[in-house]
Coordinates of C-alpha atoms in Angstrom, one line a residue:
M1 CA -94.0 10.5 44.3
T2 CA -92.7 7.9 41.6
A3 CA -93.6 9.5 38.9
F4 CA -90.0 11.6 40.0
A5 CA -88.2 8.8 40.8
S6 CA -88.1 7.6 37.1
P7 CA -89.6 10.8 34.9
R8 CA -90.1 8.6 32.3
V9 CA -88.5 10.1 28.6
R10 CA -91.0 10.2 26.1
R11 CA -91.4 6.8 23.5
G12 CA -90.7 9.3 21.2
A13 CA -87.8 10.7 21.9
L14 CA -86.3 6.8 21.3
A15 CA -88.8 6.1 18.6
A16 CA -87.0 9.2 16.7
L17 CA -84.0 7.3 17.4
C18 CA -84.3 4.0 15.2
T19 CA -87.3 4.3 13.5
A20 CA -84.6 6.2 10.5
A21 CA -83.0 2.8 11.7
A22 CA -85.5 0.8 9.7
L23 CA -83.9 2.3 6.2
S24 CA -79.9 0.4 6.5
L25 CA -78.6 4.0 6.1
S26 CA -79.9 5.8 9.2
A27 CA -79.2 4.7 12.4
C28 CA -81.2 7.4 14.4
G29 CA -83.3 10.0 14.0
T30 CA -82.6 14.5 15.5
T31 CA -81.9 17.8 14.0
G32 CA -79.7 19.4 12.0
Q33 CA -77.7 20.8 9.7
E34 CA -75.8 18.7 7.6
T35 CA -72.3 19.2 7.3
K36 CA -70.2 22.0 5.6
E37 CA -68.6 20.8 3.0
T38 CA -65.5 22.0 1.6
A39 CA -66.0 24.8 -1.5
S40 CA -65.1 22.6 -4.2
G41 CA -65.8 18.8 -3.2
T42 CA -61.8 18.3 -3.6
S43 CA -59.8 20.3 -4.0
G44 CA -57.0 20.5 -7.0
K45 CA -54.4 18.9 -4.7
S46 CA -56.6 16.6 -3.5
S47 CA -57.4 15.2 -6.7
A48 CA -53.8 13.5 -7.8
K49 CA -54.8 11.1 -4.8
P50 CA -57.8 8.0 -4.9
A51 CA -60.9 8.8 -4.9
P52 CA -61.8 7.5 -0.8
Y53 CA -63.4 4.3 -1.1
A54 CA -62.7 4.2 -5.3
D55 CA -63.3 0.3 -5.5
L56 CA -65.9 0.4 -2.7
S57 CA -69.7 0.7 -3.1
G58 CA -72.2 3.6 -0.8
P59 CA -74.5 0.1 0.7
E60 CA -70.5 -1.3 1.0
I61 CA -69.4 1.5 2.5
A62 CA -72.0 1.5 4.9
E63 CA -71.5 -1.4 6.0
K64 CA -67.7 -0.8 6.1
A65 CA -68.8 2.0 8.8
G66 CA -71.4 -0.1 11.2
R67 CA -68.9 -2.5 12.2
A68 CA -66.1 -1.0 12.9
T69 CA -68.2 2.0 15.3
R70 CA -69.8 -0.8 17.0
A71 CA -66.2 -2.6 17.6
A72 CA -64.8 0.8 19.0
S73 CA -64.3 0.1 23.0
S74 CA -65.9 3.9 23.3
V75 CA -67.4 7.1 21.9
T76 CA -69.4 9.3 22.8
V77 CA -72.3 10.6 21.0
N78 CA -74.3 14.0 20.0
A79 CA -77.8 14.6 19.3
D80 CA -80.8 17.0 18.3
T81 CA -84.2 15.4 17.7
R82 CA -87.3 17.5 17.1
D83 CA -90.7 15.1 16.5
S84 CA -94.2 15.1 17.4
D85 CA -93.3 15.1 21.5
G86 CA -90.9 17.3 21.4
H87 CA -87.4 18.3 21.0
T88 CA -84.5 16.3 22.6
V89 CA -80.8 16.7 22.9
F90 CA -78.5 14.0 24.8
E91 CA -74.2 13.7 24.8
M92 CA -73.6 10.6 26.1
A93 CA -69.5 9.1 26.1
I94 CA -70.6 4.5 25.2
S95 CA -68.7 2.2 26.2
K96 CA -68.5 -1.1 24.3
G97 CA -69.2 -2.9 28.0
G98 CA -72.4 -0.5 28.6
D99 CA -71.3 1.7 30.5
C100 CA -71.6 5.1 30.0
A101 CA -72.4 8.9 31.2
G102 CA -73.6 12.6 30.2
T103 CA -76.9 14.6 30.2
L104 CA -80.1 14.9 28.1
S105 CA -82.6 17.5 28.5
L106 CA -86.6 17.7 27.0
N107 CA -87.5 20.6 25.3
E108 CA -84.9 22.9 27.1
K109 CA -87.0 22.2 30.3
G110 CA -84.2 21.7 32.4
T111 CA -81.5 18.5 32.1
A112 CA -81.1 14.7 33.6
T113 CA -77.1 13.2 34.5
I114 CA -76.8 10.0 33.9
S115 CA -74.6 7.8 35.0
K116 CA -74.2 4.3 34.4
V117 CA -71.4 2.4 35.7
G118 CA -72.3 -1.8 35.4
A119 CA -75.0 -2.8 36.9
A120 CA -76.1 0.1 38.7
L121 CA -78.2 3.5 36.9
Y122 CA -77.6 6.3 38.1
L123 CA -80.2 9.6 38.0
K124 CA -79.7 12.9 38.6
Y125 CA -82.0 16.1 37.7
D126 CA -82.4 19.7 38.4
E127 CA -85.2 21.6 39.4
A128 CA -86.2 22.6 35.7
F129 CA -86.6 19.0 34.7
L130 CA -88.3 17.9 37.4
R131 CA -91.0 20.9 38.0
A132 CA -91.5 20.0 33.5
Q133 CA -92.1 17.1 34.8
G134 CA -94.4 17.5 37.4
E135 CA -96.1 20.3 34.9
E136 CA -97.0 17.0 32.6
D137 CA -98.0 14.8 35.3
A138 CA -102.5 15.5 36.1
D139 CA -102.5 14.4 39.5
S140 CA -99.4 16.6 40.6
T141 CA -100.0 19.1 42.7
K142 CA -97.8 22.7 43.2
E143 CA -96.7 21.1 46.5
E144 CA -96.4 17.7 45.6
T145 CA -94.4 19.0 42.9
D146 CA -92.4 21.6 45.8
A147 CA -91.8 18.3 47.7
V148 CA -90.0 16.4 45.2
V149 CA -88.2 19.0 44.4
A150 CA -86.4 20.2 47.6
M151 CA -85.7 16.1 47.3
L152 CA -84.7 15.4 44.6
A153 CA -82.6 18.7 43.2
G154 CA -78.9 18.7 42.2
R155 CA -79.2 14.6 44.3
W156 CA -78.3 11.9 42.7
I157 CA -80.9 8.4 42.6
K158 CA -79.9 4.8 42.3
T159 CA -81.6 3.2 40.0
D160 CA -82.2 -0.7 38.1
P161 CA -80.9 -1.0 34.7
K162 CA -83.5 -3.0 34.1
D163 CA -87.5 -1.8 36.3
P164 CA -89.2 -0.1 33.9
D165 CA -89.0 3.5 34.5
A166 CA -85.5 3.2 34.0
E167 CA -85.4 1.7 30.4
D168 CA -85.9 4.6 28.8
F169 CA -83.1 6.7 30.3
T170 CA -80.5 3.0 29.7
S171 CA -81.6 3.3 25.8
F172 CA -79.4 6.4 25.7
C173 CA -76.4 4.1 27.0
D174 CA -76.8 1.1 24.0
L175 CA -74.9 2.1 21.0
D176 CA -76.4 -0.5 19.2
E177 CA -79.9 0.4 19.8
L178 CA -78.5 3.9 18.4
L179 CA -76.8 3.0 15.7
G180 CA -80.0 0.5 14.5
D181 CA -78.9 -1.4 11.2
L182 CA -76.1 -0.2 8.5
S183 CA -76.0 -3.0 6.2
D184 CA -75.5 -3.1 2.6
D185 CA -78.8 -3.3 2.8
T186 CA -79.0 0.3 1.2
A187 CA -79.5 1.7 -1.3
A188 CA -77.1 4.7 -0.5
R189 CA -74.9 6.4 -3.1
K190 CA -71.7 8.5 -2.8
G191 CA -71.7 12.3 -2.3
K192 CA -69.0 14.8 -2.1
T193 CA -66.2 14.5 0.6
G194 CA -65.3 17.2 3.3
E195 CA -65.0 17.2 6.8
V196 CA -66.7 16.8 10.2
D197 CA -64.8 18.8 12.9
G198 CA -61.2 18.6 11.3
R199 CA -61.7 15.0 9.9
P200 CA -62.0 13.7 5.9
S201 CA -65.3 12.3 4.9
I202 CA -66.9 10.9 2.5
A203 CA -70.9 11.8 2.5
L204 CA -73.6 8.9 2.0
T205 CA -77.1 9.8 0.7
E206 CA -80.8 7.8 0.4
A207 CA -83.9 9.3 0.0
D208 CA -86.6 7.3 1.3
G209 CA -90.3 9.6 0.0
K210 CA -90.0 13.3 1.2
D211 CA -87.2 12.2 3.4
T212 CA -83.6 12.4 3.0
Y213 CA -80.5 10.7 5.3
T214 CA -76.8 11.9 4.6
L215 CA -74.2 9.7 6.3
H216 CA -70.9 10.6 7.0
V217 CA -67.8 8.3 7.3
A218 CA -64.1 9.0 8.4
T219 CA -61.9 8.5 5.2
E220 CA -58.1 8.3 6.9
G221 CA -58.1 5.9 10.2
K222 CA -60.7 3.9 10.4
P223 CA -64.2 4.1 8.3
Y224 CA -66.4 5.7 11.1
L225 CA -69.2 7.2 11.3
L226 CA -68.6 10.9 12.2
K227 CA -72.5 11.7 11.1
L228 CA -76.1 11.2 10.3
T229 CA -78.8 14.0 9.5
G230 CA -82.1 13.7 8.4
T231 CA -84.9 15.9 7.3
G232 CA -88.4 15.6 6.3
S233 CA -91.2 15.8 9.2
E234 CA -88.9 14.5 12.1
P235 CA -85.5 15.9 11.5
F236 CA -81.4 15.0 13.2
T237 CA -78.8 15.3 13.1
M238 CA -76.4 12.6 15.1
T239 CA -72.4 13.6 15.7
F240 CA -69.9 10.6 16.6
K241 CA -66.8 11.6 18.2
D242 CA -64.1 11.0 20.9
F243 CA -63.9 7.3 19.9
G244 CA -61.8 5.2 22.7
K245 CA -61.6 7.3 24.9
P246 CA -61.8 6.5 28.6
V247 CA -65.6 7.2 29.4
P248 CA -65.9 8.9 32.6
A249 CA -68.6 6.9 34.1
K250 CA -68.4 7.1 37.7
V251 CA -70.2 5.8 41.2
P252 CA -71.9 8.9 42.9
A253 CA -70.4 9.3 46.6
D254 CA -73.4 8.3 49.2
K255 CA -73.8 11.3 51.2
D256 CA -75.0 12.5 47.0
I257 CA -77.1 9.9 46.4
V258 CA -80.9 9.8 47.7
D259 CA -82.7 6.8 49.2
L260 CA -85.9 6.4 48.3
G261 CA -87.1 3.3 49.8
D262 CA -86.3 5.3 53.2

């Protein structure tokens, strides 16, 4: 039953989020399409304005984005990753202090809800998620899966974030791990200007063999990282929004928490 108490998130999903960190530009790994650029790149009106970050190189902009994003008191990350282990989608609001709240799904088979407050991690799985985990466990019978679903589906489980079975989940609450290494040690090239969710941005690109990574950095206000995409064998998309907004992490009511020790 402990396998259901803390189902392991595939290591491949996390690897996709940080393998690209080996490339200084690409913070993580996921799927999606490139940010839609403005039709003309820079319109006639904007041509009278100085080009964004005209005095900075691509690597310098990437480093600037990394510093600004890590310094934010909070941020919400949306990610869609595909790799050899499957398809992972998550949305997570993360505070600089380590609290987080959001959801995670694996291969479109159910949802896990995460709420980390201080030193406590709370997990809640829906029925589809639990049944999918049961199907992947060769030692689990249908009767055992039914029993676990009856006990845990839709209810919270309290666990220690340092527990080995919980570490895969807490990794989604670590902004530094998700960002990888955004530094000036990169061959990033400046690209077109455009928008990400209505915010003016500039694209930086870097190639690694057949894989291409594109980083979109805000050109107004703080130089936050707004979007990161990758193409190739493990395509991905990550977007960053709601900088500085409160993280809705909460401690569930006692009546909604299952005591696995009982």
